Amino acid sequence: MSGHSKWSTIKHKKAAQDAKRGKIFTKLIKELTVAARLGGGDPEANPRLRTAIAAAKAENMPKENIERAIKKGTGELEGAAYEEAIYEGYGPGGVAILVEVTTDNRNRAASEIRHIFTKNGGSLGEAGCVAWMFEKHGLIVFNKDKVEEDHLMEVALEAGAEDVRDQEDQFEVITTPGELEKVKAVFDEKGMAYEMAQVTMVPQSTVRVEDEKTAQQLLKLMDALEDNDDVQNAYANFDIPDEILNAVA
């Protein structure tokens, strides 16, 4: 089981349960704004914006909120000047962690990220210390009890997916970032229900964490990072067995 997808699934379920919709909307608005600023306001010509719009719609963000965020990005409306940054470090058990930040105050963000790592048994590293362990991909996750493997493999590869991976209780469909929406649309058309679909950073190797205390501390660190207003995404290469994950998550 790859830690990044399991953690993403946990986040996905928590977001639906813990009423942090305001925080979710804040992160989505930042992504819409930055995507529009960097690539323009036309989603047909801007894959990143197209993905951001799909994510916002999946969270039932009102259309006017989406349009306003895009206009702030293109300069049609006044808005905060966001900049992006990546922080890298290690968590408990030597797990590699990559943090994507979108902030209007880089110094504040750096200080808060460092504090979160230190407080939760981790350490912030130098630029490049773990980024090489991750590759950007589209990721679509299916629960095994919702889909038949041969059928999933056939549909996924015909739709243009790169790979289908067996991860214990889940299947992961891997795509290029640019092909995610196309592959997802094929699954939607065929009524194949997936747990989540997003562009993510996939680790090339994982660190197995079998100690319950270490796993608990690691998940606490990840949760604290995700809860920070400036953090858009936090990725890790942990591999926690199901029985331990279920006990501490």
mmCIF file of C-alpha atoms in Angstrom:
data_model
loop_
_atom_site.group_PDB
_atom_site.id
_atom_site.type_symbol
_atom_site.label_atom_id
_atom_site.label_comp_id
_atom_site.label_asym_id
_atom_site.label_seq_id
_atom_site.Cartn_x
_atom_site.Cartn_y
_atom_site.Cartn_z
ATOM 1 C CA MET A 1 0.000 0.000 0.000
ATOM 2 C CA SER A 2 1.505 3.312 -1.027
ATOM 3 C CA GLY A 3 1.356 5.886 1.719
ATOM 4 C CA HIS A 4 0.540 8.860 -0.456
ATOM 5 C CA SER A 5 -2.690 7.416 -1.838
ATOM 6 C CA LYS A 6 -3.781 6.047 1.537
ATOM 7 C CA TRP A 7 -3.140 9.426 3.149
ATOM 8 C CA SER A 8 -5.004 11.146 0.303
ATOM 9 C CA THR A 9 -7.974 8.823 0.842
ATOM 10 C CA ILE A 10 -7.967 9.557 4.576
ATOM 11 C CA LYS A 11 -7.881 13.304 3.838
ATOM 12 C CA HIS A 12 -10.690 12.939 1.320
ATOM 13 C CA LYS A 13 -12.959 11.184 3.825
ATOM 14 C CA LYS A 14 -12.060 13.553 6.649
ATOM 15 C CA ALA A 15 -12.830 16.574 4.501
ATOM 16 C CA ALA A 16 -16.305 15.203 3.880
ATOM 17 C CA GLN A 17 -16.857 14.540 7.575
ATOM 18 C CA ASP A 18 -15.329 17.360 9.595
ATOM 19 C CA ALA A 19 -17.066 20.403 8.078
ATOM 20 C CA LYS A 20 -13.837 22.199 7.140
ATOM 21 C CA ARG A 21 -15.488 23.385 3.948
ATOM 22 C CA GLY A 22 -14.337 26.961 4.497
ATOM 23 C CA LYS A 23 -10.717 25.819 4.673
ATOM 24 C CA ILE A 24 -11.170 23.589 1.617
ATOM 25 C CA PHE A 25 -12.657 26.481 -0.347
ATOM 26 C CA THR A 26 -9.742 28.737 0.654
ATOM 27 C CA LYS A 27 -7.211 26.262 -0.757
ATOM 28 C CA LEU A 28 -9.248 25.773 -3.936
ATOM 29 C CA ILE A 29 -9.606 29.530 -4.477
ATOM 30 C CA LYS A 30 -5.842 29.962 -4.147
ATOM 31 C CA GLU A 31 -5.235 27.241 -6.727
ATOM 32 C CA LEU A 32 -7.797 28.709 -9.137
ATOM 33 C CA THR A 33 -6.243 32.164 -8.770
ATOM 34 C CA VAL A 34 -2.646 31.012 -9.276
ATOM 35 C CA ALA A 35 -3.568 28.717 -12.170
ATOM 36 C CA ALA A 36 -5.373 31.557 -13.942
ATOM 37 C CA ARG A 37 -2.514 33.975 -13.299
ATOM 38 C CA LEU A 38 0.108 31.623 -14.710
ATOM 39 C CA GLY A 39 -1.806 30.137 -17.631
ATOM 40 C CA GLY A 40 -4.696 32.455 -18.413
ATOM 41 C CA GLY A 41 -8.418 32.290 -17.668
ATOM 42 C CA ASP A 42 -9.455 29.894 -20.443
ATOM 43 C CA PRO A 43 -9.661 26.347 -19.031
ATOM 44 C CA GLU A 44 -9.557 24.843 -22.537
ATOM 45 C CA ALA A 45 -6.078 26.287 -23.029
ATOM 46 C CA ASN A 46 -4.961 25.912 -19.404
ATOM 47 C CA PRO A 47 -4.854 22.294 -18.118
ATOM 48 C CA ARG A 48 -3.970 23.338 -14.579
ATOM 49 C CA LEU A 49 -6.968 25.657 -14.426
ATOM 50 C CA ARG A 50 -9.192 22.969 -15.909
ATOM 51 C CA THR A 51 -8.133 20.566 -13.158
ATOM 52 C CA ALA A 52 -8.646 23.234 -10.484
ATOM 53 C CA ILE A 53 -12.168 23.961 -11.742
ATOM 54 C CA ALA A 54 -13.017 20.250 -11.689
ATOM 55 C CA ALA A 55 -11.747 19.991 -8.091
ATOM 56 C CA ALA A 56 -13.788 23.038 -7.060
ATOM 57 C CA LYS A 57 -16.936 21.638 -8.655
ATOM 58 C CA ALA A 58 -16.348 18.297 -6.923
ATOM 59 C CA GLU A 59 -16.514 20.179 -3.598
ATOM 60 C CA ASN A 60 -19.722 21.954 -4.733
ATOM 61 C CA MET A 61 -18.107 25.376 -4.816
ATOM 62 C CA PRO A 62 -20.615 27.918 -6.223
ATOM 63 C CA LYS A 63 -20.011 28.932 -9.829
ATOM 64 C CA GLU A 64 -19.676 32.616 -8.902
ATOM 65 C CA ASN A 65 -16.871 31.809 -6.423
ATOM 66 C CA ILE A 66 -14.977 29.943 -9.143
ATOM 67 C CA GLU A 67 -15.412 32.762 -11.641
ATOM 68 C CA ARG A 68 -14.352 35.406 -9.105
ATOM 69 C CA ALA A 69 -11.175 33.489 -8.225
ATOM 70 C CA ILE A 70 -10.278 33.162 -11.913
ATOM 71 C CA LYS A 71 -10.845 36.892 -12.488
ATOM 72 C CA LYS A 72 -8.564 37.691 -9.565
ATOM 73 C CA GLY A 73 -5.912 35.541 -11.191
ATOM 74 C CA THR A 74 -6.236 37.228 -14.580
ATOM 75 C CA GLY A 75 -6.261 40.696 -13.008
ATOM 76 C CA GLU A 76 -9.868 41.529 -13.851
ATOM 77 C CA LEU A 77 -10.551 41.799 -10.113
ATOM 78 C CA GLU A 78 -8.212 42.923 -7.350
ATOM 79 C CA GLY A 79 -6.866 40.130 -5.157
ATOM 80 C CA ALA A 80 -3.987 38.958 -2.991
ATOM 81 C CA ALA A 81 -0.590 38.441 -4.632
ATOM 82 C CA TYR A 82 0.020 34.734 -4.040
ATOM 83 C CA GLU A 83 3.325 33.016 -4.647
ATOM 84 C CA GLU A 84 4.136 29.323 -4.629
ATOM 85 C CA ALA A 85 6.888 27.567 -2.700
ATOM 86 C CA ILE A 86 7.936 23.992 -1.980
ATOM 87 C CA TYR A 87 9.335 22.839 1.359
ATOM 88 C CA GLU A 88 11.026 19.493 1.891
ATOM 89 C CA GLY A 89 11.871 17.537 4.977
ATOM 90 C CA TYR A 90 11.681 14.319 6.945
ATOM 91 C CA GLY A 91 9.065 13.031 9.340
ATOM 92 C CA PRO A 92 9.255 10.421 12.099
ATOM 93 C CA GLY A 93 10.756 7.162 10.882
ATOM 94 C CA GLY A 94 12.769 8.915 8.159
ATOM 95 C CA VAL A 95 9.712 9.426 5.938
ATOM 96 C CA ALA A 96 10.231 11.932 3.109
ATOM 97 C CA ILE A 97 7.709 14.796 3.041
ATOM 98 C CA LEU A 98 7.093 17.315 0.271
ATOM 99 C CA VAL A 99 4.943 20.372 1.041
ATOM 100 C CA GLU A 100 3.388 22.644 -1.598
ATOM 101 C CA VAL A 101 2.574 26.130 -0.324
ATOM 102 C CA THR A 102 0.639 29.036 -1.818
ATOM 103 C CA THR A 103 1.008 32.136 0.309
ATOM 104 C CA ASP A 104 0.857 35.928 0.377
ATOM 105 C CA ASN A 105 3.655 35.988 2.995
ATOM 106 C CA ARG A 106 6.589 33.689 2.272
ATOM 107 C CA ASN A 107 8.454 34.460 5.518
ATOM 108 C CA ARG A 108 5.406 33.605 7.632
ATOM 109 C CA ALA A 109 4.835 30.398 5.711
ATOM 110 C CA ALA A 110 8.451 29.249 6.084
ATOM 111 C CA SER A 111 8.409 29.911 9.825
ATOM 112 C CA GLU A 112 5.122 28.065 10.350
ATOM 113 C CA ILE A 113 6.157 25.041 8.262
ATOM 114 C CA ARG A 114 9.438 24.745 10.158
ATOM 115 C CA HIS A 115 7.584 24.954 13.482
ATOM 116 C CA ILE A 116 5.128 22.207 12.451
ATOM 117 C CA PHE A 117 7.957 19.863 11.457
ATOM 118 C CA THR A 118 9.909 20.485 14.676
ATOM 119 C CA LYS A 119 6.878 20.207 16.964
ATOM 120 C CA ASN A 120 5.870 16.853 15.489
ATOM 121 C CA GLY A 121 9.155 14.973 15.439
ATOM 122 C CA GLY A 122 10.275 15.961 11.960
ATOM 123 C CA SER A 123 12.912 18.225 10.460
ATOM 124 C CA LEU A 124 12.794 20.678 7.574
ATOM 125 C CA GLY A 125 15.516 20.007 5.004
ATOM 126 C CA GLU A 126 17.311 21.843 2.242
ATOM 127 C CA ALA A 127 15.768 22.383 -1.184
ATOM 128 C CA GLY A 128 16.124 19.218 -3.253
ATOM 129 C CA CYS A 129 16.641 16.825 -0.350
ATOM 130 C CA VAL A 130 13.506 14.759 -1.082
ATOM 131 C CA ALA A 131 11.921 16.227 -4.226
ATOM 132 C CA TRP A 132 13.803 13.744 -6.406
ATOM 133 C CA MET A 133 11.861 10.911 -4.741
ATOM 134 C CA PHE A 134 8.525 12.131 -6.138
ATOM 135 C CA GLU A 135 7.027 12.396 -9.639
ATOM 136 C CA LYS A 136 3.893 14.319 -10.623
ATOM 137 C CA HIS A 137 1.069 12.113 -11.931
ATOM 138 C CA GLY A 138 -2.674 11.936 -12.177
ATOM 139 C CA LEU A 139 -4.073 9.492 -9.620
ATOM 140 C CA ILE A 140 -7.516 7.857 -9.596
ATOM 141 C CA VAL A 141 -8.228 5.497 -6.690
ATOM 142 C CA PHE A 142 -10.828 2.721 -6.715
ATOM 143 C CA ASN A 143 -11.875 0.542 -3.792
ATOM 144 C CA LYS A 144 -11.546 -3.112 -4.755
ATOM 145 C CA ASP A 145 -15.093 -3.914 -3.701
ATOM 146 C CA LYS A 146 -16.463 -1.376 -6.198
ATOM 147 C CA VAL A 147 -14.747 -2.536 -9.389
ATOM 148 C CA GLU A 148 -13.588 -5.660 -11.221
ATOM 149 C CA GLU A 149 -9.844 -5.647 -11.902
ATOM 150 C CA ASP A 150 -9.836 -6.884 -15.507
ATOM 151 C CA HIS A 151 -12.576 -4.455 -16.494
ATOM 152 C CA LEU A 152 -10.801 -1.561 -14.768
ATOM 153 C CA MET A 153 -7.512 -2.437 -16.485
ATOM 154 C CA GLU A 154 -9.163 -2.608 -19.903
ATOM 155 C CA VAL A 155 -11.057 0.682 -19.566
ATOM 156 C CA ALA A 156 -8.121 2.539 -17.991
ATOM 157 C CA LEU A 157 -5.555 1.594 -20.608
ATOM 158 C CA GLU A 158 -7.949 2.238 -23.501
ATOM 159 C CA ALA A 159 -8.657 5.684 -22.003
ATOM 160 C CA GLY A 160 -4.953 6.532 -21.993
ATOM 161 C CA ALA A 161 -3.837 5.688 -18.456
ATOM 162 C CA GLU A 162 -0.179 4.817 -17.902
ATOM 163 C CA ASP A 163 -0.634 2.045 -15.351
ATOM 164 C CA VAL A 164 -3.021 0.291 -12.955
ATOM 165 C CA ARG A 165 -1.503 -0.764 -9.626
ATOM 166 C CA ASP A 166 -2.803 -3.236 -7.068
ATOM 167 C CA GLN A 167 -2.455 -1.674 -3.597
ATOM 168 C CA GLU A 168 -4.000 -4.143 -1.116
ATOM 169 C CA ASP A 169 -7.596 -2.874 -0.700
ATOM 170 C CA GLN A 170 -7.404 -0.371 -3.565
ATOM 171 C CA PHE A 171 -6.491 -0.043 -7.226
ATOM 172 C CA GLU A 172 -4.537 3.020 -8.343
ATOM 173 C CA VAL A 173 -4.906 4.261 -11.904
ATOM 174 C CA ILE A 174 -1.871 6.346 -12.859
ATOM 175 C CA THR A 175 -2.002 8.940 -15.656
ATOM 176 C CA THR A 176 0.067 11.865 -16.849
ATOM 177 C CA PRO A 177 -1.135 15.104 -15.229
ATOM 178 C CA GLY A 178 -2.534 16.308 -18.559
ATOM 179 C CA GLU A 179 -4.512 13.112 -19.204
ATOM 180 C CA LEU A 180 -6.204 12.901 -15.787
ATOM 181 C CA GLU A 181 -9.410 14.694 -16.769
ATOM 182 C CA LYS A 182 -9.780 12.663 -19.977
ATOM 183 C CA VAL A 183 -9.350 9.325 -18.204
ATOM 184 C CA LYS A 184 -11.641 10.400 -15.359
ATOM 185 C CA ALA A 185 -14.318 11.407 -17.884
ATOM 186 C CA VAL A 186 -14.265 7.893 -19.375
ATOM 187 C CA PHE A 187 -14.830 6.365 -15.930
ATOM 188 C CA ASP A 188 -17.672 8.841 -15.330
ATOM 189 C CA GLU A 189 -19.299 7.942 -18.634
ATOM 190 C CA LYS A 190 -19.182 4.244 -17.747
ATOM 191 C CA GLY A 191 -20.513 4.810 -14.235
ATOM 192 C CA MET A 192 -17.383 3.456 -12.554
ATOM 193 C CA ALA A 193 -17.274 4.906 -9.029
ATOM 194 C CA TYR A 194 -13.851 5.991 -7.743
ATOM 195 C CA GLU A 195 -12.810 7.264 -4.328
ATOM 196 C CA MET A 196 -10.869 10.253 -5.614
ATOM 197 C CA ALA A 197 -9.146 11.680 -8.661
ATOM 198 C CA GLN A 198 -6.398 14.303 -8.485
ATOM 199 C CA VAL A 199 -3.001 15.406 -9.697
ATOM 200 C CA THR A 200 -0.536 14.338 -7.037
ATOM 201 C CA MET A 201 3.107 13.624 -6.334
ATOM 202 C CA VAL A 202 3.753 9.875 -6.436
ATOM 203 C CA PRO A 203 6.796 8.565 -4.504
ATOM 204 C CA GLN A 204 9.187 6.316 -6.403
ATOM 205 C CA SER A 205 9.885 4.293 -3.238
ATOM 206 C CA THR A 206 8.302 4.034 0.204
ATOM 207 C CA VAL A 207 9.387 3.779 3.842
ATOM 208 C CA ARG A 208 7.530 1.122 5.834
ATOM 209 C CA VAL A 209 6.324 2.310 9.250
ATOM 210 C CA GLU A 210 5.267 -0.572 11.503
ATOM 211 C CA ASP A 211 5.630 1.084 14.914
ATOM 212 C CA GLU A 212 2.261 2.400 16.103
ATOM 213 C CA LYS A 213 3.702 5.360 18.026
ATOM 214 C CA THR A 214 5.787 6.460 15.029
ATOM 215 C CA ALA A 215 2.778 6.093 12.730
ATOM 216 C CA GLN A 216 0.616 8.163 15.061
ATOM 217 C CA GLN A 217 3.225 10.927 15.271
ATOM 218 C CA LEU A 218 3.661 10.871 11.501
ATOM 219 C CA LEU A 219 -0.058 11.221 10.823
ATOM 220 C CA LYS A 220 -0.244 14.027 13.384
ATOM 221 C CA LEU A 221 2.512 15.854 11.475
ATOM 222 C CA MET A 222 0.730 15.361 8.149
ATOM 223 C CA ASP A 223 -2.559 16.533 9.647
ATOM 224 C CA ALA A 224 -0.919 19.666 11.075
ATOM 225 C CA LEU A 225 0.608 20.496 7.695
ATOM 226 C CA GLU A 226 -2.692 20.028 5.867
ATOM 227 C CA ASP A 227 -4.452 22.189 8.448
ATOM 228 C CA ASN A 228 -2.139 25.144 7.776
ATOM 229 C CA ASP A 229 -3.831 27.832 5.677
ATOM 230 C CA ASP A 230 -0.814 28.272 3.378
ATOM 231 C CA VAL A 231 -0.342 24.562 2.639
ATOM 232 C CA GLN A 232 -2.022 23.401 -0.552
ATOM 233 C CA ASN A 233 -0.762 19.817 -0.453
ATOM 234 C CA ALA A 234 1.514 17.639 1.648
ATOM 235 C CA TYR A 235 2.932 14.404 0.222
ATOM 236 C CA ALA A 236 4.820 11.605 1.948
ATOM 237 C CA ASN A 237 6.354 8.263 1.038
ATOM 238 C CA PHE A 238 5.236 6.268 4.079
ATOM 239 C CA ASP A 239 3.874 2.738 3.898
ATOM 240 C CA ILE A 240 1.787 1.980 6.993
ATOM 241 C CA PRO A 241 0.152 -1.473 7.271
ATOM 242 C CA ASP A 242 -3.655 -1.354 7.293
ATOM 243 C CA GLU A 243 -4.022 -2.676 10.827
ATOM 244 C CA ILE A 244 -1.758 0.035 12.246
ATOM 245 C CA LEU A 245 -3.258 2.750 10.060
ATOM 246 C CA ASN A 246 -6.777 1.846 11.160
ATOM 247 C CA ALA A 247 -5.692 1.823 14.810
ATOM 248 C CA VAL A 248 -4.171 5.307 14.765
ATOM 249 C CA ALA A 249 -5.995 7.184 11.977
#
